[in-house]
mmCIF file of C-alpha atoms in Angstrom:
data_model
loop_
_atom_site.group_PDB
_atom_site.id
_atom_site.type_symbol
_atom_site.label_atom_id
_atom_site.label_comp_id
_atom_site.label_asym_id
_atom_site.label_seq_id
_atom_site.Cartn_x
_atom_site.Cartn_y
_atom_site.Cartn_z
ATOM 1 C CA UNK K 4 88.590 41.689 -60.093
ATOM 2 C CA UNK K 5 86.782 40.811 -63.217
ATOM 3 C CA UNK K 6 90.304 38.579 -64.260
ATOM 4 C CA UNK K 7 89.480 36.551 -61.176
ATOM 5 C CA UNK K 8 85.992 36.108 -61.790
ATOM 6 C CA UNK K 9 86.617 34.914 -65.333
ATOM 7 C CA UNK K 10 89.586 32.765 -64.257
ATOM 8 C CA UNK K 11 88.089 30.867 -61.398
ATOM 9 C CA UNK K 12 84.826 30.348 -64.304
ATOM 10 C CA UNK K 13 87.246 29.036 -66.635
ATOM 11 C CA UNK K 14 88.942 26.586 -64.020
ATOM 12 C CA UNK K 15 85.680 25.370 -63.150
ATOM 13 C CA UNK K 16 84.600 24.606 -66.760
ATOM 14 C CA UNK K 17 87.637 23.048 -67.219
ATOM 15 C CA UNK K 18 86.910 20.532 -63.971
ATOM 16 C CA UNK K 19 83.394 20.182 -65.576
ATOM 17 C CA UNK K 20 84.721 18.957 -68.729
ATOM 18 C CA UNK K 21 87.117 16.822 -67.576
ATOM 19 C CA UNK K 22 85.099 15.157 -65.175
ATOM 20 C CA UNK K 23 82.239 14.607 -67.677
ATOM 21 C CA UNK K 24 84.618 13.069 -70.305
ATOM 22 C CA UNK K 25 85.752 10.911 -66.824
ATOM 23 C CA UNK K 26 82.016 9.900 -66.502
ATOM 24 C CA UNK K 27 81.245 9.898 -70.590
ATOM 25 C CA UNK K 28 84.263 7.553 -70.665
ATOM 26 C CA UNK K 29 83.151 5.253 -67.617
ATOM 27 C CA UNK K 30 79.836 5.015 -68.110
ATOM 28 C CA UNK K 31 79.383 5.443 -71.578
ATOM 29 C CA UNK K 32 77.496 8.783 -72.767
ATOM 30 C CA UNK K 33 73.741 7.356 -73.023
ATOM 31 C CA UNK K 34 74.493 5.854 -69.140
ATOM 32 C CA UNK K 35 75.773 8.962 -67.984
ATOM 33 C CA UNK K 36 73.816 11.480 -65.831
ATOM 34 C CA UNK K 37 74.490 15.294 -64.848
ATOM 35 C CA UNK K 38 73.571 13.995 -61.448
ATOM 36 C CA UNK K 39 76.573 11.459 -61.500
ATOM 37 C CA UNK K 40 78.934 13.998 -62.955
ATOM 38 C CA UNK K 41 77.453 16.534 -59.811
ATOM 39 C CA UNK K 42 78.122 13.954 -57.303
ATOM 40 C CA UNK K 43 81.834 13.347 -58.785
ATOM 41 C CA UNK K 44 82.293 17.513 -58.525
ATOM 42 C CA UNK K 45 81.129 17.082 -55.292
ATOM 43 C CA UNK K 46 78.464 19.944 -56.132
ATOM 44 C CA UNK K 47 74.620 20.360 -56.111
ATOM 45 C CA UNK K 48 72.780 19.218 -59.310
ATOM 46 C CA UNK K 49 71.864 23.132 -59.067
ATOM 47 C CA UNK K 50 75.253 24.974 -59.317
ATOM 48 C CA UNK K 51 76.031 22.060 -61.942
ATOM 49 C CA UNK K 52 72.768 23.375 -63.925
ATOM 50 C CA UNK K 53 73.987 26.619 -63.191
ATOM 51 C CA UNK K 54 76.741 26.003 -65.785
ATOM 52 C CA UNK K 55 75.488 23.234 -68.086
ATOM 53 C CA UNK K 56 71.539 22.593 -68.785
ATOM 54 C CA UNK K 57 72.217 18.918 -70.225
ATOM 55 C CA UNK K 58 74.945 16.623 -70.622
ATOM 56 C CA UNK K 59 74.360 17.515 -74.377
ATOM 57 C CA UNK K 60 75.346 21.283 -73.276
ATOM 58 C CA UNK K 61 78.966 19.507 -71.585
ATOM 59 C CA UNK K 62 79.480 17.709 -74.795
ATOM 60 C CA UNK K 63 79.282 20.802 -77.034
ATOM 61 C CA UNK K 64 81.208 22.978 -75.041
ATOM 62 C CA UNK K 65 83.984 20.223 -74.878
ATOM 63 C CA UNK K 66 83.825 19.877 -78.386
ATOM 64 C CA UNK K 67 83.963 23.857 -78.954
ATOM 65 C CA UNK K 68 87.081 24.081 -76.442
ATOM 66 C CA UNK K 69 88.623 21.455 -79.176
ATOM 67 C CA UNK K 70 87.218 23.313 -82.008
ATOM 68 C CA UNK K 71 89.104 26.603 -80.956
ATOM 69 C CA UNK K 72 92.292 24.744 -80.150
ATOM 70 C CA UNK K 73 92.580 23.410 -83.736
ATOM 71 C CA UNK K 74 91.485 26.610 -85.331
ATOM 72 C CA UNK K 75 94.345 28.522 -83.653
ATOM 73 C CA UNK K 76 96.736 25.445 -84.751
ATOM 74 C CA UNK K 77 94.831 26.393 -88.275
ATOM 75 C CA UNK K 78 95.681 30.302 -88.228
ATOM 76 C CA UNK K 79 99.033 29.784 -87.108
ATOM 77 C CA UNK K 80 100.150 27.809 -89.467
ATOM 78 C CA UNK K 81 98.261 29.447 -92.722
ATOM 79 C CA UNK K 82 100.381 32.743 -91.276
ATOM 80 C CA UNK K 83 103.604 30.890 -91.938
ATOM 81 C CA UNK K 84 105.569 29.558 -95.250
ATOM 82 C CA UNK K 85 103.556 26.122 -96.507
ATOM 83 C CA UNK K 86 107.053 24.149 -95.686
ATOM 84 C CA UNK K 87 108.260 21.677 -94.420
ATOM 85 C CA UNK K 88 109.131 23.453 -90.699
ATOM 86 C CA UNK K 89 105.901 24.879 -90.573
ATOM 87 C CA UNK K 90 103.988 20.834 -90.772
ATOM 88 C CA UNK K 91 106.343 19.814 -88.496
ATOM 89 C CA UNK K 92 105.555 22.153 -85.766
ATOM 90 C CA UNK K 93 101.780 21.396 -86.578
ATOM 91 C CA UNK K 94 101.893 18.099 -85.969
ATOM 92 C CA UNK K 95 104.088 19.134 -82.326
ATOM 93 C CA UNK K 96 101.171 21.515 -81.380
ATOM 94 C CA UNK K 97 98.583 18.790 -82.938
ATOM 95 C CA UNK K 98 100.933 15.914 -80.215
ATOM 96 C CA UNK K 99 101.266 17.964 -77.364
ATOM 97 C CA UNK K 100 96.825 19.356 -77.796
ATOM 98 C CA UNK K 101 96.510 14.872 -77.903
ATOM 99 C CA UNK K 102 98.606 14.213 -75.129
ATOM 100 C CA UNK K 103 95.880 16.153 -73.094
ATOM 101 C CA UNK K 104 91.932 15.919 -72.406
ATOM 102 C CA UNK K 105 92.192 16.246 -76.016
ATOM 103 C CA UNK K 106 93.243 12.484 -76.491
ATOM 104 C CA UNK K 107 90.643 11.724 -73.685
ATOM 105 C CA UNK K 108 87.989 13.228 -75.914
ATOM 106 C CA UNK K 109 89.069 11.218 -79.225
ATOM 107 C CA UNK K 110 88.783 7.903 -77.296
ATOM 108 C CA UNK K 111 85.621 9.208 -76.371
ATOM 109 C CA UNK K 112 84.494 10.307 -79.961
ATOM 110 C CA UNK K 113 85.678 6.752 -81.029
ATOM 111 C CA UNK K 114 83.567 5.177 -78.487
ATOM 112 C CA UNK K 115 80.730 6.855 -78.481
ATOM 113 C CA UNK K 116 79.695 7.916 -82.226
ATOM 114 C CA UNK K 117 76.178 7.601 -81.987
ATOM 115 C CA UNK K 118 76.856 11.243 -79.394
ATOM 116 C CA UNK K 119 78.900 12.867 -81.920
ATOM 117 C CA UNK K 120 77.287 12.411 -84.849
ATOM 118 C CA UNK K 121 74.228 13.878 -82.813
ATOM 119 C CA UNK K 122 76.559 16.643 -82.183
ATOM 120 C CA UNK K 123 75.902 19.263 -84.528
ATOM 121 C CA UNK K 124 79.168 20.532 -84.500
ATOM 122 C CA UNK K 125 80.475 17.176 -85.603
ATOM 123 C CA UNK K 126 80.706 18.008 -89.495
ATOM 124 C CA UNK K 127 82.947 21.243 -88.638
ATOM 125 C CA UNK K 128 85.012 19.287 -87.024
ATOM 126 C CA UNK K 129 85.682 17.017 -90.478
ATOM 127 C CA UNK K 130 86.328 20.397 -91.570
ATOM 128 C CA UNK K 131 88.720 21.036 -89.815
ATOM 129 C CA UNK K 132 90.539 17.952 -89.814
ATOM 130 C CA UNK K 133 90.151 19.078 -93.608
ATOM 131 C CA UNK K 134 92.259 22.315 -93.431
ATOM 132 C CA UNK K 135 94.725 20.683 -91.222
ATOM 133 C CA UNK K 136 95.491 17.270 -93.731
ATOM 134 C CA UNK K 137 95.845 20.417 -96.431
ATOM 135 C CA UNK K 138 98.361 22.099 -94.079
ATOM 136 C CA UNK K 139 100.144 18.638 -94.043
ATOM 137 C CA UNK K 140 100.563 17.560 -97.484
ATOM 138 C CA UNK K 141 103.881 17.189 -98.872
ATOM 139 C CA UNK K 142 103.062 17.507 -102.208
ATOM 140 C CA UNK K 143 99.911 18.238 -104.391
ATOM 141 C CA UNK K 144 99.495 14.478 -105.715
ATOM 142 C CA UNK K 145 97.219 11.814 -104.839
ATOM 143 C CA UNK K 146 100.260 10.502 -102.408
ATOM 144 C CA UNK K 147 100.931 13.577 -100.558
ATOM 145 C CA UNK K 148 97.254 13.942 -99.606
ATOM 146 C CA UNK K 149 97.329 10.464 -98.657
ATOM 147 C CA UNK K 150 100.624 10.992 -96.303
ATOM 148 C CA UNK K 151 98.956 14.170 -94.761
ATOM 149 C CA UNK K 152 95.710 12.224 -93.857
ATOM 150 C CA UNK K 153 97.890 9.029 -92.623
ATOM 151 C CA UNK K 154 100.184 11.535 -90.581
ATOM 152 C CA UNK K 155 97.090 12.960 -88.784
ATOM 153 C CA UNK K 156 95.891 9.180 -88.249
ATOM 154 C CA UNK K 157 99.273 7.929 -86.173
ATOM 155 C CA UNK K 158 98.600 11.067 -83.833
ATOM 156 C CA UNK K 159 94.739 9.867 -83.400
ATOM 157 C CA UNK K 160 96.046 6.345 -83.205
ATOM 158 C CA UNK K 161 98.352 7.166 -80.547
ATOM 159 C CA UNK K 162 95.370 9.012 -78.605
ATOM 160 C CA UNK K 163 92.805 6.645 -79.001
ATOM 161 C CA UNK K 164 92.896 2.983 -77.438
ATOM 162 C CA UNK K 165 95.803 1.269 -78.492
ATOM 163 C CA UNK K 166 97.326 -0.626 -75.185
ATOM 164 C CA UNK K 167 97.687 -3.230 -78.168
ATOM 165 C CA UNK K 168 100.564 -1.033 -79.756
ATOM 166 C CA UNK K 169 102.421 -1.703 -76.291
ATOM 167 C CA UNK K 170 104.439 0.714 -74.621
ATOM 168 C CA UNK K 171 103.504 3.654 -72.709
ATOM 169 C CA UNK K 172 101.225 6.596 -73.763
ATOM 170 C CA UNK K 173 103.809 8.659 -73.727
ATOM 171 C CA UNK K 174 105.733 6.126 -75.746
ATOM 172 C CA UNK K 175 102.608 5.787 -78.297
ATOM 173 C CA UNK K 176 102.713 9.221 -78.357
ATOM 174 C CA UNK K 177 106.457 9.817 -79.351
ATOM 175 C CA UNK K 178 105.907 6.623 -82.219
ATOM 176 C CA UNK K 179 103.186 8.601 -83.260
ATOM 177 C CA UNK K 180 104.889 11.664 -84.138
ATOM 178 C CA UNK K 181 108.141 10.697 -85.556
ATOM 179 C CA UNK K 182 105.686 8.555 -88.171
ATOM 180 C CA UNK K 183 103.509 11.649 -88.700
ATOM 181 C CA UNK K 184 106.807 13.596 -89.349
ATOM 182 C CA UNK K 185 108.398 11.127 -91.789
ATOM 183 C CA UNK K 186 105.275 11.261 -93.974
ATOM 184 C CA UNK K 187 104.921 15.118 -94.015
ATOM 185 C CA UNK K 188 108.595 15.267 -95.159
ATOM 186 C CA UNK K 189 109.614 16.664 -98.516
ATOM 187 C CA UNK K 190 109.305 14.189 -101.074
#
């Protein structure tokens, strides 16, 4: 019973947060209401309180979701060798986490910095993106910290805006990664 309970609470967080980051996106954050992102659940401003006291509340628990995504990207791969396998798959699991709400959320973030940098999980995050450009690097020089950082930039790239790069998403997406894994590779 409790399984149910605690699956049907995580569903609807999951349609809270996606329809916020529809709204945050739309509207822009500072525009956006709880009683907009209500009326798109098709819910009373109550039961929407009943989850989230503030649009600020939405925000961080989007942002946590994220945080514990990347952190289990993190263990996994500091349980495996530091090769070249083991960067590839993290930039897969890094692709496959962007071509989600995840990539929704960077364009966000890019849009809207004023929000995250009132976030106050937003310098964790840097951390984190941290740990995963030392996962990446090819080498322990000044250019294989650069590649690492510039491999975790194409998958951002391909999440954020960049209709100017042509193709599809999923197309942006694909570039993205074989880039990411030519500049993680040996060398």
């Amino acid at each position: 019973m409790t399984g149910t309970t605690d699956g049907r609470r995580t569903d609807t967080r999951q349609r809270i947060h996606q329809v916020a980051l529809d709204v945050f996106s739309e509207r822009g954050y500072e525009k956006a209401t709880l009683r907009e992102i209500a009326e798109r659940l098709e819910v009373t401003r109550p039961a929407l309180y009943y989850h989230y006291k503030s649009k600020e509340d939405i925000l961080a628990s989007i942002h946590r979701d994220l945080a514990s995504s990347i952190d289990d990207i993190i263990d996994w791969a500091c349980s495996r060798p530091a090769d070249l396998r083991t960067r590839r798959e993290v930039l897969h699991r890094l692709s496959a986490l962007m071509a989600g709400p995840w990539g929704q959320f960077t364009r966000f973030a890019q849009e809207n910095e004023a929000a995250m940098r009132d976030l106050a999980a937003a310098s964790e995050f840097v951390e984190r993106m941290e740990s995963l450009a030392e996962l990446l690097r090819p080498s322990d020089t000044v250019r294989g910290r650069m590649r690492a950082r510039l491999a975790l930039s194409a998958l951002f790239m391909a999440g954020s805006r960049a209709e100017q790069l042509g193709g599809t998403d999923q197309v942006r997406s694909a570039a993205a990664l074989e880039t990411a894994d030519e500049l993680v590779a040996d060398g």
